[in-house]
Coordinates of C-alpha atoms in Angstrom, one line a residue:
M1 CA 28.7 30.4 11.6
A2 CA 25.5 31.3 12.3
G3 CA 24.2 32.0 15.9
I4 CA 21.0 31.0 18.1
K5 CA 19.9 34.5 17.5
E6 CA 19.8 34.4 13.7
V7 CA 18.1 31.1 13.9
A8 CA 15.8 32.4 16.2
S9 CA 15.5 34.8 13.2
R10 CA 14.7 32.6 10.6
A11 CA 12.6 30.4 12.2
G12 CA 10.0 33.5 14.0
L13 CA 10.4 32.1 17.3
S14 CA 11.9 33.7 20.6
V15 CA 15.7 32.3 21.5
A16 CA 14.2 30.9 24.4
T17 CA 11.8 28.3 22.4
V18 CA 14.6 28.0 19.8
S19 CA 17.6 26.8 22.4
R20 CA 14.4 24.4 24.1
A21 CA 13.7 22.9 20.8
L22 CA 17.2 22.5 20.0
S23 CA 18.2 20.9 23.3
G24 CA 15.3 18.3 23.3
K25 CA 13.1 19.9 26.2
S26 CA 9.1 18.6 26.1
N27 CA 7.5 21.9 26.6
V28 CA 8.1 22.6 23.0
S29 CA 5.3 22.2 20.2
S30 CA 5.8 20.3 17.5
R31 CA 5.6 23.0 15.1
S32 CA 8.3 25.1 17.1
R33 CA 10.5 22.6 17.3
R34 CA 9.9 21.6 13.2
L35 CA 11.0 25.2 12.9
A36 CA 13.4 25.8 14.9
Q37 CA 15.2 22.2 13.6
E38 CA 14.7 23.8 9.7
A39 CA 16.0 27.1 10.4
A40 CA 19.5 25.4 12.1
R41 CA 19.9 23.3 9.3
E42 CA 19.9 25.7 6.8
L43 CA 21.8 28.3 7.8
G44 CA 24.2 24.8 9.3
F45 CA 23.8 25.5 13.0
V46 CA 24.6 22.7 15.0
P47 CA 24.2 23.4 19.2
S48 CA 26.6 22.1 21.3
Y49 CA 26.0 19.8 23.2
H50 CA 29.4 20.4 25.5
A51 CA 27.7 23.7 26.2
S52 CA 24.5 22.8 26.8
S53 CA 25.4 19.9 29.0
L54 CA 27.5 22.5 30.9
A55 CA 25.0 24.9 31.4
S56 CA 22.0 22.6 32.0
G57 CA 23.6 19.3 34.0
R58 CA 22.1 17.2 31.3
N59 CA 24.3 14.3 28.3
H60 CA 21.4 14.4 26.0
N61 CA 21.6 10.8 26.5
I62 CA 19.0 8.4 27.7
G63 CA 19.3 4.6 28.3
L64 CA 17.1 1.5 27.1
V65 CA 18.0 -1.9 28.9
V66 CA 16.6 -4.5 27.6
P67 CA 16.4 -8.4 28.3
S68 CA 17.5 -9.3 24.5
V69 CA 17.5 -7.6 21.2
Q70 CA 16.3 -10.4 19.3
R71 CA 12.8 -11.1 20.7
W72 CA 10.0 -8.8 18.3
Y73 CA 9.1 -7.3 21.5
F74 CA 12.1 -5.7 22.7
S75 CA 13.0 -4.7 18.9
S76 CA 9.8 -3.0 18.7
V77 CA 9.7 -1.1 22.4
L78 CA 13.8 -0.1 20.3
E79 CA 12.1 1.4 17.5
G80 CA 9.7 3.5 19.5
V81 CA 12.5 4.8 21.8
S82 CA 14.3 5.7 19.3
E83 CA 11.8 7.4 17.2
T84 CA 10.7 10.3 19.9
L85 CA 14.5 10.9 21.2
L86 CA 15.4 11.1 17.7
D87 CA 12.6 13.8 17.4
A88 CA 13.6 15.6 20.6
G89 CA 17.1 15.8 20.1
Y90 CA 18.7 13.0 22.7
D91 CA 20.7 10.5 22.2
L92 CA 20.1 6.7 22.5
T93 CA 22.4 4.2 24.5
L94 CA 21.3 0.8 24.1
Y95 CA 22.0 -2.1 26.8
N96 CA 21.2 -5.6 26.4
V97 CA 21.4 -7.0 29.3
G98 CA 21.5 -10.8 27.9
E99 CA 21.8 -13.5 30.4
Q100 CA 25.2 -12.3 31.4
P101 CA 24.1 -10.8 35.4
E102 CA 27.6 -8.8 35.2
H103 CA 26.8 -6.9 32.4
R104 CA 23.5 -6.4 34.2
S105 CA 25.6 -5.1 37.2
S106 CA 28.2 -2.4 35.1
I107 CA 25.2 -0.7 34.0
L108 CA 23.4 -0.4 36.8
N109 CA 26.6 -0.1 39.1
D110 CA 29.1 1.9 36.5
F111 CA 27.6 3.7 33.5
L112 CA 24.6 4.9 36.1
L113 CA 27.1 6.5 38.7
R114 CA 29.0 8.5 36.7
K115 CA 26.2 10.4 35.7
R116 CA 26.4 9.2 31.5
L117 CA 22.6 9.0 31.5
D118 CA 19.5 11.7 32.0
A119 CA 17.1 9.1 32.2
V120 CA 16.7 5.2 32.2
I121 CA 13.7 3.0 30.5
A122 CA 14.2 -0.5 32.0
V123 CA 12.2 -2.7 29.8
A124 CA 10.9 -6.3 31.5
L125 CA 13.5 -6.1 34.5
V126 CA 12.8 -6.1 38.2
L127 CA 15.3 -4.2 39.9
S128 CA 16.8 -4.6 42.9
E129 CA 15.5 -2.5 45.9
E130 CA 19.5 -1.6 45.8
E131 CA 19.3 -1.1 42.0
I132 CA 16.2 1.9 42.4
G133 CA 18.0 2.8 45.3
Q134 CA 21.2 3.6 43.1
L135 CA 19.2 5.1 40.3
L136 CA 17.0 7.0 42.7
A137 CA 20.5 8.1 44.7
V138 CA 21.9 9.9 41.5
H139 CA 18.8 11.9 40.8
R140 CA 17.5 9.9 37.5
P141 CA 14.1 9.2 36.0
I142 CA 13.7 5.8 35.7
V143 CA 10.5 4.3 33.4
A144 CA 9.4 1.0 33.4
I145 CA 8.1 -1.2 30.8
G146 CA 6.2 -4.7 32.0
G147 CA 5.6 -4.2 35.3
A148 CA 5.5 -1.6 38.2
L149 CA 9.3 -0.3 40.2
R150 CA 9.1 1.6 43.1
G151 CA 10.3 4.8 42.2
A152 CA 9.9 4.2 38.6
S153 CA 6.9 5.3 36.4
T154 CA 5.1 2.6 34.5
I155 CA 3.8 1.7 30.8
R156 CA 2.2 -1.5 31.5
I157 CA -0.6 -3.9 30.0
D158 CA -2.7 -5.8 32.4
D159 CA -1.2 -9.4 31.2
E160 CA -3.9 -11.7 32.9
R161 CA -7.0 -9.8 32.4
L162 CA -6.2 -10.0 29.2
A163 CA -5.6 -13.4 29.1
M164 CA -9.3 -14.1 30.4
L165 CA -10.2 -11.9 27.4
A166 CA -8.7 -14.0 24.8
T167 CA -10.1 -17.3 26.6
R168 CA -13.5 -16.2 27.2
H169 CA -13.6 -15.4 23.5
L170 CA -13.2 -19.1 22.7
I171 CA -15.6 -20.2 25.5
G172 CA -17.9 -17.7 24.1
L173 CA -17.5 -19.4 20.4
G174 CA -18.3 -22.3 22.4
H175 CA -15.1 -24.4 22.9
T176 CA -15.0 -26.5 26.0
R177 CA -11.9 -28.3 24.8
I178 CA -9.1 -25.8 25.5
A179 CA -5.6 -25.9 25.9
H180 CA -2.7 -23.6 27.0
V181 CA 0.8 -22.9 25.3
T182 CA 2.8 -21.2 27.9
G183 CA 6.1 -20.2 28.1
D184 CA 8.7 -22.3 30.7
A185 CA 10.4 -21.3 34.1
A186 CA 13.2 -18.8 32.9
L187 CA 11.2 -16.5 31.0
N188 CA 8.9 -16.1 34.4
R189 CA 12.2 -14.2 35.8
D190 CA 10.9 -10.7 35.4
F191 CA 7.4 -9.8 36.0
K192 CA 6.4 -12.9 35.9
L193 CA 4.4 -12.4 31.8
P194 CA 3.3 -16.0 31.6
Q195 CA 2.5 -16.8 34.7
L196 CA 0.2 -13.6 34.6
R197 CA -1.2 -14.7 31.8
Q198 CA -1.6 -18.3 32.4
K199 CA -3.2 -17.2 35.6
G200 CA -5.6 -15.5 33.2
F201 CA -6.4 -18.4 31.3
T202 CA -7.1 -20.8 34.7
T203 CA -9.3 -18.1 35.9
A204 CA -11.5 -18.0 32.6
M205 CA -11.6 -21.6 32.3
A206 CA -13.0 -21.9 36.4
A207 CA -15.3 -19.3 35.9
A208 CA -17.2 -21.2 32.9
G209 CA -16.9 -24.5 35.0
L210 CA -14.7 -25.8 32.4
T211 CA -11.5 -28.5 33.4
L212 CA -7.9 -27.9 33.0
R213 CA -6.6 -31.2 31.8
Q214 CA -2.8 -31.7 32.3
E215 CA -1.8 -32.9 28.7
W216 CA -3.5 -29.9 26.9
Q217 CA -0.8 -27.6 28.9
A218 CA 2.9 -26.8 26.9
T219 CA 5.0 -24.9 27.6
A220 CA 7.9 -23.2 25.0
D221 CA 10.1 -20.3 25.0
F222 CA 7.6 -17.3 23.1
T223 CA 9.2 -18.6 19.7
I224 CA 7.9 -20.0 16.6
Q225 CA 10.0 -22.8 17.0
G226 CA 9.3 -23.4 20.0
A227 CA 5.7 -23.6 20.2
Y228 CA 6.1 -25.6 16.6
A229 CA 7.5 -28.6 18.4
A230 CA 5.2 -28.0 21.6
G231 CA 2.0 -27.9 19.2
R232 CA 3.1 -31.2 17.6
G233 CA 3.0 -33.1 21.1
L234 CA -0.1 -31.2 22.3
L235 CA -1.9 -32.2 19.2
G236 CA -0.2 -35.2 17.8
T237 CA 0.4 -37.6 21.2
S238 CA -3.7 -36.7 23.1
A239 CA -6.0 -39.4 22.9
E240 CA -8.2 -36.6 22.4
R241 CA -7.2 -33.2 20.9
P242 CA -8.5 -29.8 22.4
T243 CA -10.6 -27.9 19.7
A244 CA -9.0 -24.5 20.9
V245 CA -5.7 -23.1 22.0
F246 CA -4.8 -20.1 23.7
A247 CA -1.4 -19.1 23.1
A248 CA 0.8 -16.9 25.7
S249 CA 2.5 -14.7 22.7
D250 CA 1.2 -14.5 18.7
E251 CA 4.8 -16.0 18.1
M252 CA 3.5 -19.3 20.2
A253 CA 0.5 -19.0 18.4
V254 CA 2.1 -18.9 14.8
G255 CA 4.0 -22.2 16.0
V256 CA 0.5 -24.3 17.4
M257 CA -1.1 -23.1 13.9
L258 CA 2.1 -24.6 11.8
A259 CA 2.1 -27.9 14.2
A260 CA -1.8 -28.3 13.0
R261 CA -1.0 -27.9 9.9
D262 CA 1.6 -30.7 9.8
F263 CA -1.7 -33.0 11.3
G264 CA -4.1 -32.0 8.9
L265 CA -5.8 -29.7 10.3
Q266 CA -7.5 -26.9 9.5
V267 CA -7.8 -23.4 11.4
P268 CA -10.0 -22.4 12.5
Q269 CA -12.1 -24.9 11.0
D270 CA -10.7 -27.7 13.2
L271 CA -9.2 -25.7 15.5
S272 CA -9.2 -22.7 16.4
V273 CA -5.6 -20.2 18.1
V274 CA -6.0 -16.9 19.9
G275 CA -3.1 -15.3 20.7
I276 CA -1.5 -12.6 22.5
D277 CA 0.6 -9.4 21.6
G278 CA -0.4 -7.7 17.9
H279 CA 3.1 -9.6 16.3
E280 CA 3.5 -7.8 12.3
L281 CA 2.9 -11.9 11.8
A282 CA -0.9 -11.9 13.3
E283 CA -2.0 -10.2 10.2
T284 CA -0.6 -12.5 8.0
F285 CA -1.9 -15.4 9.4
G286 CA -5.1 -14.3 10.0
L287 CA -4.7 -15.1 13.4
T288 CA -6.5 -13.5 16.4
T289 CA -5.2 -11.6 19.0
V290 CA -4.5 -8.6 21.5
S291 CA -2.5 -5.8 20.1
Q292 CA -0.3 -4.2 22.9
D293 CA 2.1 -2.2 20.6
P294 CA 5.4 -2.6 22.1
R295 CA 6.3 0.4 19.6
G296 CA 4.0 2.8 20.7
Q297 CA 5.0 1.9 24.2
G298 CA 8.0 2.8 23.3
R299 CA 7.1 5.9 22.4
L300 CA 5.1 6.5 25.7
A301 CA 8.2 5.6 27.9
A302 CA 10.4 7.6 25.8
A303 CA 7.9 11.2 25.5
T304 CA 7.5 10.1 29.7
A305 CA 11.2 10.1 30.4
L306 CA 11.6 13.5 28.8
A307 CA 8.8 15.0 30.5
L308 CA 10.1 14.0 33.7
L309 CA 13.6 15.2 32.9
D310 CA 11.4 18.6 32.9
N311 CA 9.3 18.3 35.7
P312 CA 10.5 15.8 38.1
S313 CA 7.5 16.2 40.4
G314 CA 5.4 14.8 37.3
N315 CA 2.8 17.1 38.0
P316 CA 1.2 18.8 34.6
D317 CA 1.7 22.1 36.7
G318 CA 4.8 21.6 38.0
G319 CA 4.0 21.2 41.7
P320 CA 5.3 19.7 44.4
A321 CA 4.5 15.7 44.9
A322 CA 5.6 12.5 47.1
D323 CA 7.4 11.6 44.0
G324 CA 7.0 11.5 40.0
A325 CA 6.2 8.2 39.3
R326 CA 3.0 7.7 37.2
D327 CA 1.2 4.6 36.6
Q328 CA 0.2 4.2 32.6
E329 CA -1.8 1.0 31.5
Y330 CA -1.1 1.2 28.0
P331 CA -4.4 0.9 25.7
T332 CA -4.6 -2.5 24.2
E333 CA -7.0 -3.8 21.3
F334 CA -8.9 -7.0 20.9
V335 CA -8.6 -7.9 17.0
I336 CA -10.5 -10.8 15.8
R337 CA -9.5 -12.4 12.5
N338 CA -10.2 -15.8 10.9
S339 CA -8.1 -18.3 13.4
T340 CA -11.3 -18.7 15.7
A341 CA -14.8 -20.2 15.1
V342 CA -16.9 -21.8 16.3
P343 CA -15.9 -25.8 17.6
P344 CA -16.7 -28.3 14.7
D345 CA -18.9 -30.8 17.1
T346 CA -21.3 -27.3 17.1
S347 CA -20.6 -26.7 13.5
A348 CA -21.8 -30.1 12.2
R349 CA -24.7 -29.9 15.2
R350 CA -26.0 -26.3 13.3
G351 CA -25.4 -27.8 9.5

């Protein structure tokens, strides 16, 4: 069986570079990694992860902890993390916490303390001081997607600012009767995402001197079905309908659009709708939205975790640091499609 020296010779690389490339270290160029992987495949060389784990103290396994794998956002993050780890030669262990606290406890107290994982990526989870302390005590890098955690590197978007941006778009078109569909109380448990987006909405409305009408505030569960029901209540029972709706997620925006159709309302002629997320359905429905690219967030989180394993200080030059935590705001894009337009009364006056 071919050894690592033969692989290095075939790839035209040094043994050290091949070793780093095949062991998943991040300080290797993509070209060198590809050459090493191709040479190893041609020669039938399979690196001994048991041996490398003994030598490096690593298991080549990173854990991803999510509240649910059924929701689009979390499954998209999973895809991005998986792609990056696969390219780096790392295994991925997925932990779906769900609604059962005992699962969360076993993940954070059992699996991590047994050192099965080299790093942890937590998505939209608030960890307690005790839980964070346990992770830090076993010297495992933590990367958080969705909000800041002490001692963890963070990848996030500014939900409040983006909600303000979406609302101001409607106000800029001339809308004054604007409704909001937010998440229910259960969805505010971790990082208060619905609360942050609702705050951005109310701030933008207040800055424009517009009234918040209670009957135009609806709650749903961030699903199309839930927002469809909420949208029917919002559009079917109010004496005066809103001319625009800001939904706290794209799926809820789609639900509102479907509810509008039931009442013979056309989007955007009768009702403008804007969301946040960049869901794959947004393009299909022509939805104006703020795209946050969760798949890209997953790729960045995995790359950050791998970099922290090679350089725990978090400094590009490898120098010391108080801690290796980095706070990274992920870039977003405001995508204007045909679900928003000037309000119908304005169109009539212009005509």
